[in-house]
PDB file of C-alpha atoms in Angstrom:
ATOM      1  CA  MET A   1    -157.143 -29.618 -17.218  1.00  0.00           C
ATOM      2  CA  PHE A   2    -158.467 -30.916 -13.900  1.00  0.00           C
ATOM      3  CA  LEU A   3    -158.019 -30.025 -10.236  1.00  0.00           C
ATOM      4  CA  SER A   4    -158.367 -32.892  -7.743  1.00  0.00           C
ATOM      5  CA  ARG A   5    -158.415 -33.001  -3.950  1.00  0.00           C
ATOM      6  CA  PHE A   6    -157.803 -36.088  -1.830  1.00  0.00           C
ATOM      7  CA  ARG A   7    -157.894 -36.207   1.968  1.00  0.00           C
ATOM      8  CA  VAL A   8    -155.166 -38.427   3.400  1.00  0.00           C
ATOM      9  CA  ASN A   9    -156.065 -40.811   6.217  1.00  0.00           C
ATOM     10  CA  THR A  10    -152.985 -40.176   8.369  1.00  0.00           C
ATOM     11  CA  ALA A  11    -153.774 -43.136  10.664  1.00  0.00           C
ATOM     12  CA  ARG A  12    -153.025 -45.691   7.948  1.00  0.00           C
ATOM     13  CA  PRO A  13    -149.512 -47.175   7.526  1.00  0.00           C
ATOM     14  CA  GLY A  14    -149.674 -46.624   3.771  1.00  0.00           C
ATOM     15  CA  ALA A  15    -150.371 -42.944   4.306  1.00  0.00           C
ATOM     16  CA  ARG A  16    -147.433 -42.555   6.682  1.00  0.00           C
ATOM     17  CA  ARG A  17    -145.140 -44.179   4.118  1.00  0.00           C
ATOM     18  CA  LEU A  18    -146.303 -41.817   1.379  1.00  0.00           C
ATOM     19  CA  LEU A  19    -146.087 -38.735   3.581  1.00  0.00           C
ATOM     20  CA  SER A  20    -142.526 -39.590   4.616  1.00  0.00           C
ATOM     21  CA  SER A  21    -141.196 -39.747   1.039  1.00  0.00           C
ATOM     22  CA  PRO A  22    -141.913 -37.180  -1.681  1.00  0.00           C
ATOM     23  CA  GLN A  23    -140.609 -39.686  -4.208  1.00  0.00           C
ATOM     24  CA  ALA A  24    -143.119 -42.339  -3.091  1.00  0.00           C
ATOM     25  CA  MET A  25    -145.943 -39.778  -3.214  1.00  0.00           C
ATOM     26  CA  HIS A  26    -144.883 -38.673  -6.673  1.00  0.00           C
ATOM     27  CA  ALA A  27    -144.949 -42.284  -7.894  1.00  0.00           C
ATOM     28  CA  ALA A  28    -148.416 -42.775  -6.392  1.00  0.00           C
ATOM     29  CA  VAL A  29    -149.721 -39.604  -8.040  1.00  0.00           C
ATOM     30  CA  MET A  30    -148.300 -40.529 -11.437  1.00  0.00           C
ATOM     31  CA  SER A  31    -149.861 -43.996 -11.137  1.00  0.00           C
ATOM     32  CA  SER A  32    -153.236 -42.242 -11.313  1.00  0.00           C
ATOM     33  CA  PHE A  33    -152.755 -41.828 -15.065  1.00  0.00           C
ATOM     34  CA  PRO A  34    -152.614 -45.208 -16.835  1.00  0.00           C
ATOM     35  CA  HIS A  35    -151.319 -43.808 -20.134  1.00  0.00           C
ATOM     36  CA  ILE A  36    -148.232 -42.206 -18.507  1.00  0.00           C
ATOM     37  CA  LEU A  37    -145.308 -44.598 -18.269  1.00  0.00           C
ATOM     38  CA  PRO A  38    -142.647 -44.260 -15.528  1.00  0.00           C
ATOM     39  CA  SER A  39    -140.028 -43.559 -18.194  1.00  0.00           C
ATOM     40  CA  ASP A  40    -142.019 -40.703 -19.751  1.00  0.00           C
ATOM     41  CA  ALA A  41    -140.384 -37.305 -19.235  1.00  0.00           C
ATOM     42  CA  PRO A  42    -142.642 -34.221 -19.153  1.00  0.00           C
ATOM     43  CA  GLN A  43    -142.409 -31.979 -22.189  1.00  0.00           C
ATOM     44  CA  PRO A  44    -140.844 -28.602 -21.318  1.00  0.00           C
ATOM     45  CA  ASP A  45    -143.670 -26.435 -22.654  1.00  0.00           C
ATOM     46  CA  ALA A  46    -146.674 -28.696 -22.064  1.00  0.00           C
ATOM     47  CA  PRO A  47    -149.136 -28.887 -19.160  1.00  0.00           C
ATOM     48  CA  ARG A  48    -147.896 -31.385 -16.608  1.00  0.00           C
ATOM     49  CA  VAL A  49    -149.035 -33.238 -13.512  1.00  0.00           C
ATOM     50  CA  LEU A  50    -148.473 -31.077 -10.427  1.00  0.00           C
ATOM     51  CA  TRP A  51    -149.202 -31.972  -6.815  1.00  0.00           C
ATOM     52  CA  ARG A  52    -148.994 -30.448  -3.351  1.00  0.00           C
ATOM     53  CA  LEU A  53    -149.633 -31.537   0.225  1.00  0.00           C
ATOM     54  CA  ASP A  54    -151.386 -29.097   2.554  1.00  0.00           C
ATOM     55  CA  GLN A  55    -151.365 -29.873   6.265  1.00  0.00           C
ATOM     56  CA  ARG A  56    -154.092 -27.809   7.896  1.00  0.00           C
ATOM     57  CA  ALA A  57    -154.110 -29.675  11.207  1.00  0.00           C
ATOM     58  CA  ARG A  58    -152.205 -32.563  12.734  1.00  0.00           C
ATOM     59  CA  ALA A  59    -154.581 -35.147  11.274  1.00  0.00           C
ATOM     60  CA  GLU A  60    -155.832 -33.162   8.269  1.00  0.00           C
ATOM     61  CA  VAL A  61    -153.610 -33.498   5.234  1.00  0.00           C
ATOM     62  CA  LEU A  62    -154.953 -32.711   1.772  1.00  0.00           C
ATOM     63  CA  LEU A  63    -153.374 -33.734  -1.502  1.00  0.00           C
ATOM     64  CA  TYR A  64    -154.038 -31.417  -4.457  1.00  0.00           C
ATOM     65  CA  VAL A  65    -153.345 -32.553  -8.025  1.00  0.00           C
ATOM     66  CA  VAL A  66    -153.530 -30.482 -11.217  1.00  0.00           C
ATOM     67  CA  SER A  67    -153.390 -32.601 -14.358  1.00  0.00           C
ATOM     68  CA  PRO A  68    -154.168 -32.532 -18.081  1.00  0.00           C
ATOM     69  CA  ASP A  69    -156.358 -35.650 -17.693  1.00  0.00           C
ATOM     70  CA  ARG A  70    -158.856 -36.813 -15.082  1.00  0.00           C
ATOM     71  CA  PRO A  71    -157.030 -39.006 -12.523  1.00  0.00           C
ATOM     72  CA  ASP A  72    -158.089 -42.326 -11.009  1.00  0.00           C
ATOM     73  CA  LEU A  73    -157.037 -42.215  -7.346  1.00  0.00           C
ATOM     74  CA  THR A  74    -158.532 -45.584  -6.401  1.00  0.00           C
ATOM     75  CA  HIS A  75    -155.151 -46.958  -5.358  1.00  0.00           C
ATOM     76  CA  LEU A  76    -154.595 -43.965  -3.078  1.00  0.00           C
ATOM     77  CA  VAL A  77    -157.965 -44.536  -1.438  1.00  0.00           C
ATOM     78  CA  GLU A  78    -156.969 -48.150  -0.802  1.00  0.00           C
ATOM     79  CA  GLN A  79    -153.537 -47.242   0.593  1.00  0.00           C
ATOM     80  CA  ALA A  80    -154.146 -43.957   2.349  1.00  0.00           C
ATOM     81  CA  GLY A  81    -157.865 -43.189   2.393  1.00  0.00           C
ATOM     82  CA  TRP A  82    -161.146 -44.648   3.633  1.00  0.00           C
ATOM     83  CA  PRO A  83    -161.879 -47.531   1.215  1.00  0.00           C
ATOM     84  CA  ALA A  84    -164.694 -48.977   3.364  1.00  0.00           C
ATOM     85  CA  VAL A  85    -166.875 -45.917   2.796  1.00  0.00           C
ATOM     86  CA  ALA A  86    -165.963 -45.295  -0.857  1.00  0.00           C
ATOM     87  CA  SER A  87    -168.727 -45.638  -3.441  1.00  0.00           C
ATOM     88  CA  PRO A  88    -169.284 -44.800  -7.117  1.00  0.00           C
ATOM     89  CA  GLU A  89    -171.025 -41.592  -6.031  1.00  0.00           C
ATOM     90  CA  ASN A  90    -168.252 -40.717  -3.541  1.00  0.00           C
ATOM     91  CA  PRO A  91    -165.049 -42.504  -4.621  1.00  0.00           C
ATOM     92  CA  GLY A  92    -162.922 -40.883  -1.924  1.00  0.00           C
ATOM     93  CA  TRP A  93    -161.660 -37.830  -3.807  1.00  0.00           C
ATOM     94  CA  GLN A  94    -163.069 -34.853  -5.712  1.00  0.00           C
ATOM     95  CA  THR A  95    -162.145 -33.803  -9.247  1.00  0.00           C
ATOM     96  CA  ARG A  96    -163.456 -30.809 -11.125  1.00  0.00           C
ATOM     97  CA  PRO A  97    -162.582 -29.182 -14.468  1.00  0.00           C
ATOM     98  CA  TYR A  98    -159.954 -26.452 -14.172  1.00  0.00           C
ATOM     99  CA  ALA A  99    -161.006 -24.580 -17.320  1.00  0.00           C
ATOM    100  CA  PRO A 100    -163.718 -22.422 -15.663  1.00  0.00           C
ATOM    101  CA  LEU A 101    -161.142 -20.858 -13.339  1.00  0.00           C
ATOM    102  CA  LEU A 102    -158.481 -20.531 -16.024  1.00  0.00           C
ATOM    103  CA  ASP A 103    -160.941 -18.898 -18.431  1.00  0.00           C
ATOM    104  CA  ARG A 104    -162.099 -16.264 -15.951  1.00  0.00           C
ATOM    105  CA  LEU A 105    -158.634 -14.865 -15.253  1.00  0.00           C
ATOM    106  CA  ALA A 106    -158.375 -11.221 -16.299  1.00  0.00           C
ATOM    107  CA  ALA A 107    -155.718  -8.545 -15.929  1.00  0.00           C
ATOM    108  CA  GLY A 108    -156.197  -6.552 -12.736  1.00  0.00           C
ATOM    109  CA  ASP A 109    -158.126  -9.281 -10.903  1.00  0.00           C
ATOM    110  CA  ARG A 110    -156.953 -10.074  -7.382  1.00  0.00           C
ATOM    111  CA  TRP A 111    -156.897 -13.534  -5.826  1.00  0.00           C
ATOM    112  CA  ALA A 112    -155.781 -15.225  -2.662  1.00  0.00           C
ATOM    113  CA  PHE A 113    -153.085 -17.775  -3.413  1.00  0.00           C
ATOM    114  CA  ARG A 114    -151.099 -20.631  -1.931  1.00  0.00           C
ATOM    115  CA  LEU A 115    -147.849 -21.998  -3.302  1.00  0.00           C
ATOM    116  CA  THR A 116    -145.350 -24.568  -2.084  1.00  0.00           C
ATOM    117  CA  ALA A 117    -142.034 -23.940  -3.822  1.00  0.00           C
ATOM    118  CA  ASN A 118    -138.327 -24.720  -3.690  1.00  0.00           C
ATOM    119  CA  PRO A 119    -136.633 -21.274  -3.555  1.00  0.00           C
ATOM    120  CA  VAL A 120    -133.039 -21.620  -4.729  1.00  0.00           C
ATOM    121  CA  HIS A 121    -130.212 -19.494  -6.061  1.00  0.00           C
ATOM    122  CA  THR A 122    -126.684 -20.076  -7.316  1.00  0.00           C
ATOM    123  CA  VAL A 123    -123.605 -19.124  -5.296  1.00  0.00           C
ATOM    124  CA  ARG A 124    -119.851 -19.305  -5.829  1.00  0.00           C
ATOM    125  CA  ARG A 125    -118.057 -20.011  -2.558  1.00  0.00           C
ATOM    126  CA  LYS A 126    -114.552 -19.454  -3.912  1.00  0.00           C
ATOM    127  CA  GLU A 127    -113.145 -17.560  -6.864  1.00  0.00           C
ATOM    128  CA  GLY A 128    -112.799 -19.849  -9.873  1.00  0.00           C
ATOM    129  CA  GLU A 129    -115.203 -22.497  -8.602  1.00  0.00           C
ATOM    130  CA  PRO A 130    -118.397 -23.268 -10.551  1.00  0.00           C
ATOM    131  CA  ARG A 131    -121.603 -21.792  -9.175  1.00  0.00           C
ATOM    132  CA  LYS A 132    -123.601 -24.163  -6.988  1.00  0.00           C
ATOM    133  CA  LEU A 133    -127.377 -24.382  -6.641  1.00  0.00           C
ATOM    134  CA  THR A 134    -128.287 -23.573  -3.021  1.00  0.00           C
ATOM    135  CA  ALA A 135    -131.585 -23.257  -1.190  1.00  0.00           C
ATOM    136  CA  HIS A 136    -132.701 -20.006   0.412  1.00  0.00           C
ATOM    137  CA  LEU A 137    -132.982 -20.684   4.149  1.00  0.00           C
ATOM    138  CA  THR A 138    -134.181 -17.434   5.762  1.00  0.00           C
ATOM    139  CA  PRO A 139    -137.726 -16.033   5.445  1.00  0.00           C
ATOM    140  CA  VAL A 140    -136.415 -12.721   4.090  1.00  0.00           C
ATOM    141  CA  HIS A 141    -134.554 -14.401   1.239  1.00  0.00           C
ATOM    142  CA  GLN A 142    -137.345 -16.920   0.619  1.00  0.00           C
ATOM    143  CA  MET A 143    -139.862 -14.094   0.252  1.00  0.00           C
ATOM    144  CA  GLY A 144    -137.392 -12.154  -1.867  1.00  0.00           C
ATOM    145  CA  TRP A 145    -137.188 -15.100  -4.260  1.00  0.00           C
ATOM    146  CA  LEU A 146    -140.927 -14.921  -4.990  1.00  0.00           C
ATOM    147  CA  LEU A 147    -141.023 -11.117  -4.993  1.00  0.00           C
ATOM    148  CA  ASP A 148    -138.308 -10.790  -7.625  1.00  0.00           C
ATOM    149  CA  GLU A 149    -139.749  -8.485 -10.295  1.00  0.00           C
ATOM    150  CA  GLU A 150    -138.430 -10.470 -13.256  1.00  0.00           C
ATOM    151  CA  ARG A 151    -139.730 -13.711 -11.776  1.00  0.00           C
ATOM    152  CA  GLN A 152    -143.193 -12.268 -11.194  1.00  0.00           C
ATOM    153  CA  LYS A 153    -143.264 -10.940 -14.761  1.00  0.00           C
ATOM    154  CA  ARG A 154    -142.436 -14.429 -16.072  1.00  0.00           C
ATOM    155  CA  LEU A 155    -145.224 -15.887 -13.900  1.00  0.00           C
ATOM    156  CA  GLY A 156    -147.937 -13.429 -14.972  1.00  0.00           C
ATOM    157  CA  PHE A 157    -148.753 -11.855 -11.591  1.00  0.00           C
ATOM    158  CA  ARG A 158    -147.486  -9.540  -8.916  1.00  0.00           C
ATOM    159  CA  VAL A 159    -147.852  -9.960  -5.160  1.00  0.00           C
ATOM    160  CA  CYS A 160    -150.080  -7.194  -3.790  1.00  0.00           C
ATOM    161  CA  GLU A 161    -148.722  -4.556  -1.430  1.00  0.00           C
ATOM    162  CA  LYS A 162    -150.405  -3.876   1.895  1.00  0.00           C
ATOM    163  CA  PRO A 163    -152.260  -0.608   2.389  1.00  0.00           C
ATOM    164  CA  ALA A 164    -150.135   1.915   4.284  1.00  0.00           C
ATOM    165  CA  ASP A 165    -152.410   1.774   7.360  1.00  0.00           C
ATOM    166  CA  ARG A 166    -151.727  -1.952   7.758  1.00  0.00           C
ATOM    167  CA  ARG A 167    -147.944  -1.650   7.794  1.00  0.00           C
ATOM    168  CA  LEU A 168    -146.015  -1.602  11.037  1.00  0.00           C
ATOM    169  CA  LEU A 169    -143.646   1.068   9.731  1.00  0.00           C
ATOM    170  CA  PRO A 170    -144.263   3.791   7.128  1.00  0.00           C
ATOM    171  CA  GLU A 171    -141.668   2.350   4.759  1.00  0.00           C
ATOM    172  CA  GLY A 172    -143.034  -1.154   5.119  1.00  0.00           C
ATOM    173  CA  THR A 173    -139.907  -2.603   6.704  1.00  0.00           C
ATOM    174  CA  THR A 174    -138.992  -4.023  10.096  1.00  0.00           C
ATOM    175  CA  HIS A 175    -135.252  -3.294   9.940  1.00  0.00           C
ATOM    176  CA  ARG A 176    -133.547  -0.147   8.710  1.00  0.00           C
ATOM    177  CA  LYS A 177    -130.627  -1.940   7.066  1.00  0.00           C
ATOM    178  CA  ARG A 178    -132.401  -5.055   5.825  1.00  0.00           C
ATOM    179  CA  PRO A 179    -135.984  -4.486   4.662  1.00  0.00           C
ATOM    180  CA  HIS A 180    -138.388  -7.287   5.566  1.00  0.00           C
ATOM    181  CA  PRO A 181    -140.904  -7.792   2.738  1.00  0.00           C
ATOM    182  CA  GLY A 182    -143.437  -9.352   5.097  1.00  0.00           C
ATOM    183  CA  ASP A 183    -144.498  -5.910   6.287  1.00  0.00           C
ATOM    184  CA  ARG A 184    -144.851  -4.394   2.829  1.00  0.00           C
ATOM    185  CA  TYR A 185    -146.505  -7.184   0.865  1.00  0.00           C
ATOM    186  CA  GLU A 186    -149.565  -9.401   1.232  1.00  0.00           C
ATOM    187  CA  LEU A 187    -147.291 -12.390   1.667  1.00  0.00           C
ATOM    188  CA  ALA A 188    -146.619 -14.832   4.499  1.00  0.00           C
ATOM    189  CA  ILE A 189    -144.694 -18.053   4.969  1.00  0.00           C
ATOM    190  CA  ARG A 190    -146.934 -20.715   6.527  1.00  0.00           C
ATOM    191  CA  ASP A 191    -144.494 -23.611   6.499  1.00  0.00           C
ATOM    192  CA  SER A 192    -140.841 -24.268   5.752  1.00  0.00           C
ATOM    193  CA  ARG A 193    -139.296 -27.729   5.725  1.00  0.00           C
ATOM    194  CA  SER A 194    -136.096 -29.479   4.779  1.00  0.00           C
ATOM    195  CA  LEU A 195    -136.960 -32.902   3.346  1.00  0.00           C
ATOM    196  CA  SER A 196    -134.261 -35.557   3.103  1.00  0.00           C
ATOM    197  CA  PHE A 197    -134.950 -38.935   1.535  1.00  0.00           C
ATOM    198  CA  ASP A 198    -133.242 -41.701  -0.419  1.00  0.00           C
ATOM    199  CA  LYS A 199    -133.764 -41.769  -4.146  1.00  0.00           C
ATOM    200  CA  SER A 200    -134.485 -45.372  -5.088  1.00  0.00           C
ATOM    201  CA  ARG A 201    -132.772 -46.940  -8.076  1.00  0.00           C
ATOM    202  CA  ALA A 202    -134.366 -49.334 -10.529  1.00  0.00           C
ATOM    203  CA  SER A 203    -131.519 -51.848 -10.245  1.00  0.00           C
ATOM    204  CA  GLY A 204    -128.205 -52.416  -8.504  1.00  0.00           C
ATOM    205  CA  ASP A 205    -127.086 -51.913  -4.952  1.00  0.00           C
ATOM    206  CA  ARG A 206    -125.480 -48.529  -5.397  1.00  0.00           C
ATOM    207  CA  ARG A 207    -126.686 -45.951  -2.888  1.00  0.00           C
ATOM    208  CA  ASP A 208    -126.465 -42.272  -3.705  1.00  0.00           C
ATOM    209  CA  LYS A 209    -126.432 -39.474  -1.181  1.00  0.00           C
ATOM    210  CA  PRO A 210    -129.904 -38.644   0.162  1.00  0.00           C
ATOM    211  CA  VAL A 211    -131.866 -36.050  -1.780  1.00  0.00           C
ATOM    212  CA  THR A 212    -132.487 -32.876   0.244  1.00  0.00           C
ATOM    213  CA  VAL A 213    -135.208 -30.420  -0.790  1.00  0.00           C
ATOM    214  CA  VAL A 214    -136.113 -27.238   1.089  1.00  0.00           C
ATOM    215  CA  THR A 215    -139.812 -26.452   0.629  1.00  0.00           C
ATOM    216  CA  VAL A 216    -141.611 -23.244   1.552  1.00  0.00           C
ATOM    217  CA  THR A 217    -145.371 -22.708   1.585  1.00  0.00           C
ATOM    218  CA  PHE A 218    -146.390 -19.143   0.747  1.00  0.00           C
ATOM    219  CA  GLU A 219    -149.813 -17.589   1.225  1.00  0.00           C
ATOM    220  CA  GLY A 220    -150.891 -14.150   0.141  1.00  0.00           C
ATOM    221  CA  ARG A 221    -152.709 -12.064  -2.414  1.00  0.00           C
ATOM    222  CA  LEU A 222    -151.767 -11.491  -6.017  1.00  0.00           C
ATOM    223  CA  GLU A 223    -152.880  -9.342  -8.917  1.00  0.00           C
ATOM    224  CA  VAL A 224    -153.076 -10.788 -12.422  1.00  0.00           C
ATOM    225  CA  THR A 225    -150.775  -8.912 -14.809  1.00  0.00           C
ATOM    226  CA  ASP A 226    -150.846 -11.277 -17.804  1.00  0.00           C
ATOM    227  CA  PRO A 227    -153.709 -13.808 -17.867  1.00  0.00           C
ATOM    228  CA  ASP A 228    -152.183 -16.005 -20.583  1.00  0.00           C
ATOM    229  CA  VAL A 229    -148.858 -16.251 -18.776  1.00  0.00           C
ATOM    230  CA  LEU A 230    -150.576 -16.956 -15.460  1.00  0.00           C
ATOM    231  CA  ARG A 231    -152.594 -19.771 -17.073  1.00  0.00           C
ATOM    232  CA  ARG A 232    -149.308 -21.316 -18.166  1.00  0.00           C
ATOM    233  CA  THR A 233    -147.937 -20.907 -14.640  1.00  0.00           C
ATOM    234  CA  LEU A 234    -150.975 -22.640 -13.137  1.00  0.00           C
ATOM    235  CA  THR A 235    -150.671 -25.616 -15.484  1.00  0.00           C
ATOM    236  CA  ARG A 236    -146.880 -25.960 -15.705  1.00  0.00           C
ATOM    237  CA  GLY A 237    -145.771 -25.038 -12.196  1.00  0.00           C
ATOM    238  CA  ILE A 238    -143.190 -22.742 -10.633  1.00  0.00           C
ATOM    239  CA  GLY A 239    -139.531 -23.397 -10.021  1.00  0.00           C
ATOM    240  CA  ARG A 240    -137.702 -26.624  -9.271  1.00  0.00           C
ATOM    241  CA  ALA A 241    -138.543 -29.891  -7.477  1.00  0.00           C
ATOM    242  CA  ARG A 242    -141.970 -30.173  -9.071  1.00  0.00           C
ATOM    243  CA  ALA A 243    -141.707 -33.964  -8.922  1.00  0.00           C
ATOM    244  CA  TYR A 244    -141.382 -33.633  -5.134  1.00  0.00           C
ATOM    245  CA  GLY A 245    -144.528 -31.623  -4.435  1.00  0.00           C
ATOM    246  CA  CYS A 246    -143.331 -28.131  -5.323  1.00  0.00           C
ATOM    247  CA  GLY A 247    -144.518 -25.642  -7.912  1.00  0.00           C
ATOM    248  CA  LEU A 248    -148.323 -25.939  -7.677  1.00  0.00           C
ATOM    249  CA  LEU A 249    -149.947 -22.509  -7.355  1.00  0.00           C
ATOM    250  CA  THR A 250    -153.651 -22.457  -6.444  1.00  0.00           C
ATOM    251  CA  LEU A 251    -156.021 -19.495  -6.386  1.00  0.00           C
ATOM    252  CA  ALA A 252    -159.177 -18.696  -4.436  1.00  0.00           C
ATOM    253  CA  PRO A 253    -161.532 -15.703  -4.329  1.00  0.00           C
ATOM    254  CA  LEU A 254    -160.474 -13.175  -1.723  1.00  0.00           C
ATOM    255  CA  THR A 255    -163.703 -13.729   0.191  1.00  0.00           C
ATOM    256  CA  GLN A 256    -162.689 -17.352   0.847  1.00  0.00           C
ATOM    257  CA  GLN A 257    -159.720 -19.119   2.402  1.00  0.00           C
ATOM    258  CA  THR A 258    -156.953 -20.041  -0.039  1.00  0.00           C
ATOM    259  CA  SER A 259    -157.593 -23.554  -1.429  1.00  0.00           C
TER     260      SER A 259
END
């Protein structure tokens, strides 16, 4: 497994096109692996290509890619990077093996983390109607999605709780009737977006309804509960919309900023 980082040159037209369409970015990322054909579907229980965009400032956008094979991002450098300054020693992106981090995971260890996900649930609006997949839209429910005990068990970690002296209220809530998890847990929402884009078709003039994906970027601290399960989470992703930049969880030592 490999972890790659690519800085996007937001001043270039190609970069703006990629940043405006998760589908276009997904296609560009997958083109980094010559042996993967567009028609190839990821195997359910195998490591897959995951990606995420982190916008740290208005003109600083970083693309992270986790992949079973080392990628070749030359085409991204040409479209959305700084090709004039690229060289064999500095091709315009950084790739490093992921195994050293995966191998050092141990139960009880604590890490800073960042995750962009698509928190959804199913609802039935009327009796007798089939349940419909719906995005969580409020911070309380979005946090609740990640804090679900069964979900965390399946992912191999638990989000850490804040020490009592760092909570605003003794019970760790900000509302008596509706607890707010942001005061109890080491968890924050850094970004929430609703992305709407057209899904291109290989042939024909038929136009489907635009695809809408609600993405939420979480930051916080976690404790490893099952190292083997967490390794699978890090290499297979979390939740839905992984083709559209969701599901990639990254870890960093607590003494450093989340990567």
